[in-house]
Amino acid sequence: MRRPVPGPKIGQGRFALVIPGLTTGDISTTLLRRTLAARGFRPEGWGQGINLGADPQKLARLEARIAEMHRTSGQKVLLMGWSLGGLYARVLANRMPDDIDMVVTVATPFSGSRRANSAWKLYEALNDHKVDNTPFDTDLEQKPPVPTLAVWSGVDGIVSPECACGKEGERDAELRIDATHFTIGTSRKCINQILAKMAEVDPASA
């Protein structure tokens, strides 16, 4: 078992919902969630198997879970989404900002063309809609009204750096970590950098 990355307790007992990327599930975010737990969060996976695309029913179930997390804890919820999971996170935060503390997207193509990455053909093969016409009824480039951090890589290999970084006004802060798409969320070094930046961006983590 890979041990969590030690560091400051920034979670303050808050729930953290971690959403995996395309064709992956909660196993892919295991180390990230273990580290969030070690840092004082109450992390949970999305609990809906393999993430195959934008799904309104799965989105609705996440909305209900987030509302329940907020109600039972009395604290707003941190959302973290890796790749496609970050699109879910941004949509959720735009829909229910009163329940969300902060949104962290990791290698998520929320800005610019959805086809500016090498996974769009796979996405369309797995879904009954086009990658640039998903059933999410939210403008993915619209910044949620909560603190947002976009983590991106110049050597991602799958997602365009410009799409994952976003433009001014589309996110509050950005963090460049030059790692490959499947390393940026699983490397102990990368995870440590992400949490350090989160503490800077999110006043509740201070």
PDB file of C-alpha atoms in Angstrom:
ATOM      1  CA  MET A   1       0.000   0.000   0.000  1.00  0.00           C
ATOM      2  CA  ARG A   2       1.348   3.404  -0.972  1.00  0.00           C
ATOM      3  CA  ARG A   3       1.558   5.655   2.056  1.00  0.00           C
ATOM      4  CA  PRO A   4      -0.079   9.104   1.991  1.00  0.00           C
ATOM      5  CA  VAL A   5       2.067  12.184   1.525  1.00  0.00           C
ATOM      6  CA  PRO A   6       2.647  13.812   4.943  1.00  0.00           C
ATOM      7  CA  GLY A   7       2.131  17.528   5.444  1.00  0.00           C
ATOM      8  CA  PRO A   8       0.099  20.252   7.169  1.00  0.00           C
ATOM      9  CA  LYS A   9      -3.438  19.453   8.358  1.00  0.00           C
ATOM     10  CA  ILE A  10      -5.389  21.781   6.087  1.00  0.00           C
ATOM     11  CA  GLY A  11      -8.690  19.925   5.790  1.00  0.00           C
ATOM     12  CA  GLN A  12     -10.397  21.155   8.965  1.00  0.00           C
ATOM     13  CA  GLY A  13     -12.584  18.035   8.885  1.00  0.00           C
ATOM     14  CA  ARG A  14     -14.240  18.974   5.587  1.00  0.00           C
ATOM     15  CA  PHE A  15     -15.571  16.436   3.118  1.00  0.00           C
ATOM     16  CA  ALA A  16     -13.631  16.130  -0.140  1.00  0.00           C
ATOM     17  CA  LEU A  17     -15.277  14.482  -3.135  1.00  0.00           C
ATOM     18  CA  VAL A  18     -12.753  13.204  -5.689  1.00  0.00           C
ATOM     19  CA  ILE A  19     -14.003  12.461  -9.227  1.00  0.00           C
ATOM     20  CA  PRO A  20     -11.892  10.276 -11.559  1.00  0.00           C
ATOM     21  CA  GLY A  21     -11.112  10.803 -15.228  1.00  0.00           C
ATOM     22  CA  LEU A  22     -12.251   9.135 -18.435  1.00  0.00           C
ATOM     23  CA  THR A  23     -12.132   5.298 -18.377  1.00  0.00           C
ATOM     24  CA  THR A  24     -10.920   5.286 -14.760  1.00  0.00           C
ATOM     25  CA  GLY A  25     -12.603   4.813 -11.396  1.00  0.00           C
ATOM     26  CA  ASP A  26     -11.938   5.385  -7.733  1.00  0.00           C
ATOM     27  CA  ILE A  27      -8.888   3.112  -7.691  1.00  0.00           C
ATOM     28  CA  SER A  28      -7.021   5.736  -9.721  1.00  0.00           C
ATOM     29  CA  THR A  29      -7.495   8.355  -6.979  1.00  0.00           C
ATOM     30  CA  THR A  30      -6.583   6.126  -4.032  1.00  0.00           C
ATOM     31  CA  LEU A  31      -3.296   7.808  -3.104  1.00  0.00           C
ATOM     32  CA  LEU A  32      -4.807  11.257  -3.582  1.00  0.00           C
ATOM     33  CA  ARG A  33      -7.671  10.413  -1.223  1.00  0.00           C
ATOM     34  CA  ARG A  34      -5.362   8.801   1.338  1.00  0.00           C
ATOM     35  CA  THR A  35      -3.275  11.947   1.327  1.00  0.00           C
ATOM     36  CA  LEU A  36      -6.341  14.179   1.694  1.00  0.00           C
ATOM     37  CA  ALA A  37      -7.345  12.083   4.706  1.00  0.00           C
ATOM     38  CA  ALA A  38      -3.868  12.440   6.214  1.00  0.00           C
ATOM     39  CA  ARG A  39      -4.171  16.210   5.733  1.00  0.00           C
ATOM     40  CA  GLY A  40      -7.408  16.493   7.688  1.00  0.00           C
ATOM     41  CA  PHE A  41     -10.096  16.033   5.042  1.00  0.00           C
ATOM     42  CA  ARG A  42     -12.869  13.418   4.913  1.00  0.00           C
ATOM     43  CA  PRO A  43     -12.335  12.234   1.326  1.00  0.00           C
ATOM     44  CA  GLU A  44     -14.697  10.069  -0.669  1.00  0.00           C
ATOM     45  CA  GLY A  45     -14.556   8.654  -4.183  1.00  0.00           C
ATOM     46  CA  TRP A  46     -17.364   9.251  -6.595  1.00  0.00           C
ATOM     47  CA  GLY A  47     -18.650   5.677  -6.124  1.00  0.00           C
ATOM     48  CA  GLN A  48     -20.095   5.245  -9.619  1.00  0.00           C
ATOM     49  CA  GLY A  49     -17.750   2.783 -11.276  1.00  0.00           C
ATOM     50  CA  ILE A  50     -15.783   3.741 -14.369  1.00  0.00           C
ATOM     51  CA  ASN A  51     -16.248   7.301 -15.606  1.00  0.00           C
ATOM     52  CA  LEU A  52     -17.204   6.954 -19.269  1.00  0.00           C
ATOM     53  CA  GLY A  53     -18.554  10.421 -20.011  1.00  0.00           C
ATOM     54  CA  ALA A  54     -20.962  13.222 -19.145  1.00  0.00           C
ATOM     55  CA  ASP A  55     -23.964  11.523 -17.558  1.00  0.00           C
ATOM     56  CA  PRO A  56     -26.877  13.591 -16.158  1.00  0.00           C
ATOM     57  CA  GLN A  57     -27.981  10.762 -13.850  1.00  0.00           C
ATOM     58  CA  LYS A  58     -24.530  10.411 -12.305  1.00  0.00           C
ATOM     59  CA  LEU A  59     -24.343  14.184 -11.974  1.00  0.00           C
ATOM     60  CA  ALA A  60     -27.677  14.224 -10.124  1.00  0.00           C
ATOM     61  CA  ARG A  61     -26.465  11.538  -7.713  1.00  0.00           C
ATOM     62  CA  LEU A  62     -23.340  13.601  -6.991  1.00  0.00           C
ATOM     63  CA  GLU A  63     -25.501  16.677  -6.349  1.00  0.00           C
ATOM     64  CA  ALA A  64     -27.508  14.754  -3.772  1.00  0.00           C
ATOM     65  CA  ARG A  65     -24.365  13.440  -2.071  1.00  0.00           C
ATOM     66  CA  ILE A  66     -22.766  16.880  -1.877  1.00  0.00           C
ATOM     67  CA  ALA A  67     -25.917  18.392  -0.385  1.00  0.00           C
ATOM     68  CA  GLU A  68     -25.985  15.607   2.209  1.00  0.00           C
ATOM     69  CA  MET A  69     -22.281  16.056   3.022  1.00  0.00           C
ATOM     70  CA  HIS A  70     -22.843  19.752   3.607  1.00  0.00           C
ATOM     71  CA  ARG A  71     -25.978  19.183   5.666  1.00  0.00           C
ATOM     72  CA  THR A  72     -24.488  16.539   7.955  1.00  0.00           C
ATOM     73  CA  SER A  73     -21.116  18.224   8.497  1.00  0.00           C
ATOM     74  CA  GLY A  74     -22.143  21.865   8.466  1.00  0.00           C
ATOM     75  CA  GLN A  75     -19.118  22.548   6.262  1.00  0.00           C
ATOM     76  CA  LYS A  76     -18.875  23.167   2.547  1.00  0.00           C
ATOM     77  CA  VAL A  77     -17.366  20.418   0.387  1.00  0.00           C
ATOM     78  CA  LEU A  78     -14.081  20.430  -1.520  1.00  0.00           C
ATOM     79  CA  LEU A  79     -14.398  19.091  -5.080  1.00  0.00           C
ATOM     80  CA  MET A  80     -11.415  17.626  -6.905  1.00  0.00           C
ATOM     81  CA  GLY A  81     -11.702  16.319 -10.433  1.00  0.00           C
ATOM     82  CA  TRP A  82      -9.052  14.667 -12.548  1.00  0.00           C
ATOM     83  CA  SER A  83      -9.392  15.134 -16.313  1.00  0.00           C
ATOM     84  CA  LEU A  84     -13.076  14.475 -17.189  1.00  0.00           C
ATOM     85  CA  GLY A  85     -13.800  14.445 -13.468  1.00  0.00           C
ATOM     86  CA  GLY A  86     -12.893  18.121 -13.339  1.00  0.00           C
ATOM     87  CA  LEU A  87     -15.684  18.920 -15.799  1.00  0.00           C
ATOM     88  CA  TYR A  88     -18.149  17.291 -13.418  1.00  0.00           C
ATOM     89  CA  ALA A  89     -16.669  19.357 -10.582  1.00  0.00           C
ATOM     90  CA  ARG A  90     -17.039  22.659 -12.430  1.00  0.00           C
ATOM     91  CA  VAL A  91     -20.630  21.894 -13.428  1.00  0.00           C
ATOM     92  CA  LEU A  92     -21.513  20.916  -9.848  1.00  0.00           C
ATOM     93  CA  ALA A  93     -19.945  24.073  -8.414  1.00  0.00           C
ATOM     94  CA  ASN A  94     -21.847  26.282 -10.860  1.00  0.00           C
ATOM     95  CA  ARG A  95     -25.106  24.517  -9.964  1.00  0.00           C
ATOM     96  CA  MET A  96     -24.716  24.469  -6.180  1.00  0.00           C
ATOM     97  CA  PRO A  97     -22.108  27.025  -5.070  1.00  0.00           C
ATOM     98  CA  ASP A  98     -23.613  27.338  -1.583  1.00  0.00           C
ATOM     99  CA  ASP A  99     -22.520  23.751  -0.875  1.00  0.00           C
ATOM    100  CA  ILE A 100     -19.029  23.922  -2.406  1.00  0.00           C
ATOM    101  CA  ASP A 101     -15.911  25.228  -0.690  1.00  0.00           C
ATOM    102  CA  MET A 102     -13.459  25.041  -3.603  1.00  0.00           C
ATOM    103  CA  VAL A 103     -12.934  23.337  -6.963  1.00  0.00           C
ATOM    104  CA  VAL A 104      -9.597  21.822  -7.988  1.00  0.00           C
ATOM    105  CA  THR A 105      -9.281  20.562 -11.559  1.00  0.00           C
ATOM    106  CA  VAL A 106      -6.306  18.377 -12.451  1.00  0.00           C
ATOM    107  CA  ALA A 107      -5.431  18.072 -16.155  1.00  0.00           C
ATOM    108  CA  THR A 108      -9.024  18.992 -17.078  1.00  0.00           C
ATOM    109  CA  PRO A 109      -9.814  20.394 -20.561  1.00  0.00           C
ATOM    110  CA  PHE A 110     -12.399  22.982 -19.464  1.00  0.00           C
ATOM    111  CA  SER A 111     -11.202  25.837 -21.696  1.00  0.00           C
ATOM    112  CA  GLY A 112     -11.160  26.179 -25.474  1.00  0.00           C
ATOM    113  CA  SER A 113     -11.924  23.388 -27.895  1.00  0.00           C
ATOM    114  CA  ARG A 114     -12.940  20.002 -26.454  1.00  0.00           C
ATOM    115  CA  ARG A 115     -11.123  18.497 -29.441  1.00  0.00           C
ATOM    116  CA  ALA A 116      -7.777  19.980 -28.433  1.00  0.00           C
ATOM    117  CA  ASN A 117      -6.810  16.743 -26.721  1.00  0.00           C
ATOM    118  CA  SER A 118      -6.017  13.261 -27.938  1.00  0.00           C
ATOM    119  CA  ALA A 119      -8.875  11.497 -26.097  1.00  0.00           C
ATOM    120  CA  TRP A 120     -11.853  13.068 -27.874  1.00  0.00           C
ATOM    121  CA  LYS A 121     -12.244  10.239 -30.396  1.00  0.00           C
ATOM    122  CA  LEU A 122     -12.289   7.679 -27.585  1.00  0.00           C
ATOM    123  CA  TYR A 123     -14.853   9.804 -25.741  1.00  0.00           C
ATOM    124  CA  GLU A 124     -17.157   9.908 -28.754  1.00  0.00           C
ATOM    125  CA  ALA A 125     -16.761   6.158 -29.303  1.00  0.00           C
ATOM    126  CA  LEU A 126     -17.976   5.555 -25.737  1.00  0.00           C
ATOM    127  CA  ASN A 127     -20.885   7.994 -25.789  1.00  0.00           C
ATOM    128  CA  ASP A 128     -23.994   8.858 -27.785  1.00  0.00           C
ATOM    129  CA  HIS A 129     -23.067  12.544 -28.018  1.00  0.00           C
ATOM    130  CA  LYS A 130     -20.210  14.620 -29.368  1.00  0.00           C
ATOM    131  CA  VAL A 131     -17.412  15.776 -27.117  1.00  0.00           C
ATOM    132  CA  ASP A 132     -18.320  19.416 -27.787  1.00  0.00           C
ATOM    133  CA  ASN A 133     -22.055  18.838 -27.222  1.00  0.00           C
ATOM    134  CA  THR A 134     -22.322  17.069 -23.874  1.00  0.00           C
ATOM    135  CA  PRO A 135     -25.587  16.765 -21.927  1.00  0.00           C
ATOM    136  CA  PHE A 136     -24.174  19.070 -19.257  1.00  0.00           C
ATOM    137  CA  ASP A 137     -26.275  22.238 -19.515  1.00  0.00           C
ATOM    138  CA  THR A 138     -23.511  24.433 -18.086  1.00  0.00           C
ATOM    139  CA  ASP A 139     -20.885  26.475 -19.906  1.00  0.00           C
ATOM    140  CA  LEU A 140     -17.704  24.662 -18.905  1.00  0.00           C
ATOM    141  CA  GLU A 141     -15.614  27.799 -19.380  1.00  0.00           C
ATOM    142  CA  GLN A 142     -17.773  29.770 -16.934  1.00  0.00           C
ATOM    143  CA  LYS A 143     -15.898  30.096 -13.674  1.00  0.00           C
ATOM    144  CA  PRO A 144     -17.856  28.723 -10.724  1.00  0.00           C
ATOM    145  CA  PRO A 145     -18.584  31.355  -8.023  1.00  0.00           C
ATOM    146  CA  VAL A 146     -16.210  29.619  -5.592  1.00  0.00           C
ATOM    147  CA  PRO A 147     -12.390  29.533  -5.380  1.00  0.00           C
ATOM    148  CA  THR A 148     -10.994  27.522  -8.288  1.00  0.00           C
ATOM    149  CA  LEU A 149      -7.554  26.054  -8.914  1.00  0.00           C
ATOM    150  CA  ALA A 150      -6.557  24.651 -12.311  1.00  0.00           C
ATOM    151  CA  VAL A 151      -3.609  22.241 -12.252  1.00  0.00           C
ATOM    152  CA  TRP A 152      -2.051  21.694 -15.670  1.00  0.00           C
ATOM    153  CA  SER A 153       1.023  20.289 -17.364  1.00  0.00           C
ATOM    154  CA  GLY A 154       3.101  21.454 -20.292  1.00  0.00           C
ATOM    155  CA  VAL A 155       3.956  17.832 -21.076  1.00  0.00           C
ATOM    156  CA  ASP A 156       0.557  16.249 -20.372  1.00  0.00           C
ATOM    157  CA  GLY A 157       0.524  14.218 -23.581  1.00  0.00           C
ATOM    158  CA  ILE A 158      -3.274  13.977 -23.740  1.00  0.00           C
ATOM    159  CA  VAL A 159      -4.848  17.298 -22.729  1.00  0.00           C
ATOM    160  CA  SER A 160      -3.701  20.565 -24.278  1.00  0.00           C
ATOM    161  CA  PRO A 161      -1.899  22.747 -21.700  1.00  0.00           C
ATOM    162  CA  GLU A 162      -3.957  25.801 -22.718  1.00  0.00           C
ATOM    163  CA  CYS A 163      -7.234  23.919 -22.213  1.00  0.00           C
ATOM    164  CA  ALA A 164      -6.271  22.665 -18.745  1.00  0.00           C
ATOM    165  CA  CYS A 165      -4.776  25.963 -17.576  1.00  0.00           C
ATOM    166  CA  GLY A 166      -7.651  28.133 -18.762  1.00  0.00           C
ATOM    167  CA  LYS A 167      -7.715  31.878 -19.241  1.00  0.00           C
ATOM    168  CA  GLU A 168      -7.964  34.758 -16.810  1.00  0.00           C
ATOM    169  CA  GLY A 169     -11.535  34.891 -15.588  1.00  0.00           C
ATOM    170  CA  GLU A 170     -12.129  31.173 -16.154  1.00  0.00           C
ATOM    171  CA  ARG A 171     -10.359  30.161 -12.926  1.00  0.00           C
ATOM    172  CA  ASP A 172      -8.892  31.941  -9.918  1.00  0.00           C
ATOM    173  CA  ALA A 173      -5.475  30.307  -9.747  1.00  0.00           C
ATOM    174  CA  GLU A 174      -3.384  27.912 -11.787  1.00  0.00           C
ATOM    175  CA  LEU A 175      -0.512  25.592 -11.025  1.00  0.00           C
ATOM    176  CA  ARG A 176       1.858  24.163 -13.603  1.00  0.00           C
ATOM    177  CA  ILE A 177       3.296  20.744 -12.814  1.00  0.00           C
ATOM    178  CA  ASP A 178       5.151  19.218 -15.727  1.00  0.00           C
ATOM    179  CA  ALA A 179       4.150  15.574 -15.483  1.00  0.00           C
ATOM    180  CA  THR A 180       2.321  13.247 -17.834  1.00  0.00           C
ATOM    181  CA  HIS A 181      -1.466  12.989 -17.726  1.00  0.00           C
ATOM    182  CA  PHE A 182      -1.496   9.726 -15.751  1.00  0.00           C
ATOM    183  CA  THR A 183       1.269  10.823 -13.375  1.00  0.00           C
ATOM    184  CA  ILE A 184       0.002  14.219 -12.274  1.00  0.00           C
ATOM    185  CA  GLY A 185      -2.656  12.729  -9.999  1.00  0.00           C
ATOM    186  CA  THR A 186      -0.732   9.691  -8.744  1.00  0.00           C
ATOM    187  CA  SER A 187       2.794  10.966  -8.068  1.00  0.00           C
ATOM    188  CA  ARG A 188       3.553  11.723  -4.422  1.00  0.00           C
ATOM    189  CA  LYS A 189       5.552  14.779  -5.484  1.00  0.00           C
ATOM    190  CA  CYS A 190       2.714  16.103  -7.669  1.00  0.00           C
ATOM    191  CA  ILE A 191       0.083  15.527  -4.999  1.00  0.00           C
ATOM    192  CA  ASN A 192       2.199  17.392  -2.450  1.00  0.00           C
ATOM    193  CA  GLN A 193       2.484  20.362  -4.825  1.00  0.00           C
ATOM    194  CA  ILE A 194      -1.261  20.383  -5.456  1.00  0.00           C
ATOM    195  CA  LEU A 195      -2.141  20.423  -1.761  1.00  0.00           C
ATOM    196  CA  ALA A 196       0.401  23.148  -1.039  1.00  0.00           C
ATOM    197  CA  LYS A 197      -1.184  25.346  -3.708  1.00  0.00           C
ATOM    198  CA  MET A 198      -4.675  24.527  -2.418  1.00  0.00           C
ATOM    199  CA  ALA A 199      -3.685  25.889   0.980  1.00  0.00           C
ATOM    200  CA  GLU A 200      -2.663  29.166  -0.678  1.00  0.00           C
ATOM    201  CA  VAL A 201      -5.875  29.542  -2.701  1.00  0.00           C
ATOM    202  CA  ASP A 202      -8.478  28.367  -0.166  1.00  0.00           C
ATOM    203  CA  PRO A 203      -8.840  30.598   2.928  1.00  0.00           C
ATOM    204  CA  ALA A 204     -10.476  27.723   4.836  1.00  0.00           C
ATOM    205  CA  SER A 205      -7.257  25.703   4.505  1.00  0.00           C
ATOM    206  CA  ALA A 206      -5.140  28.278   6.263  1.00  0.00           C
TER     207      ALA A 206
END
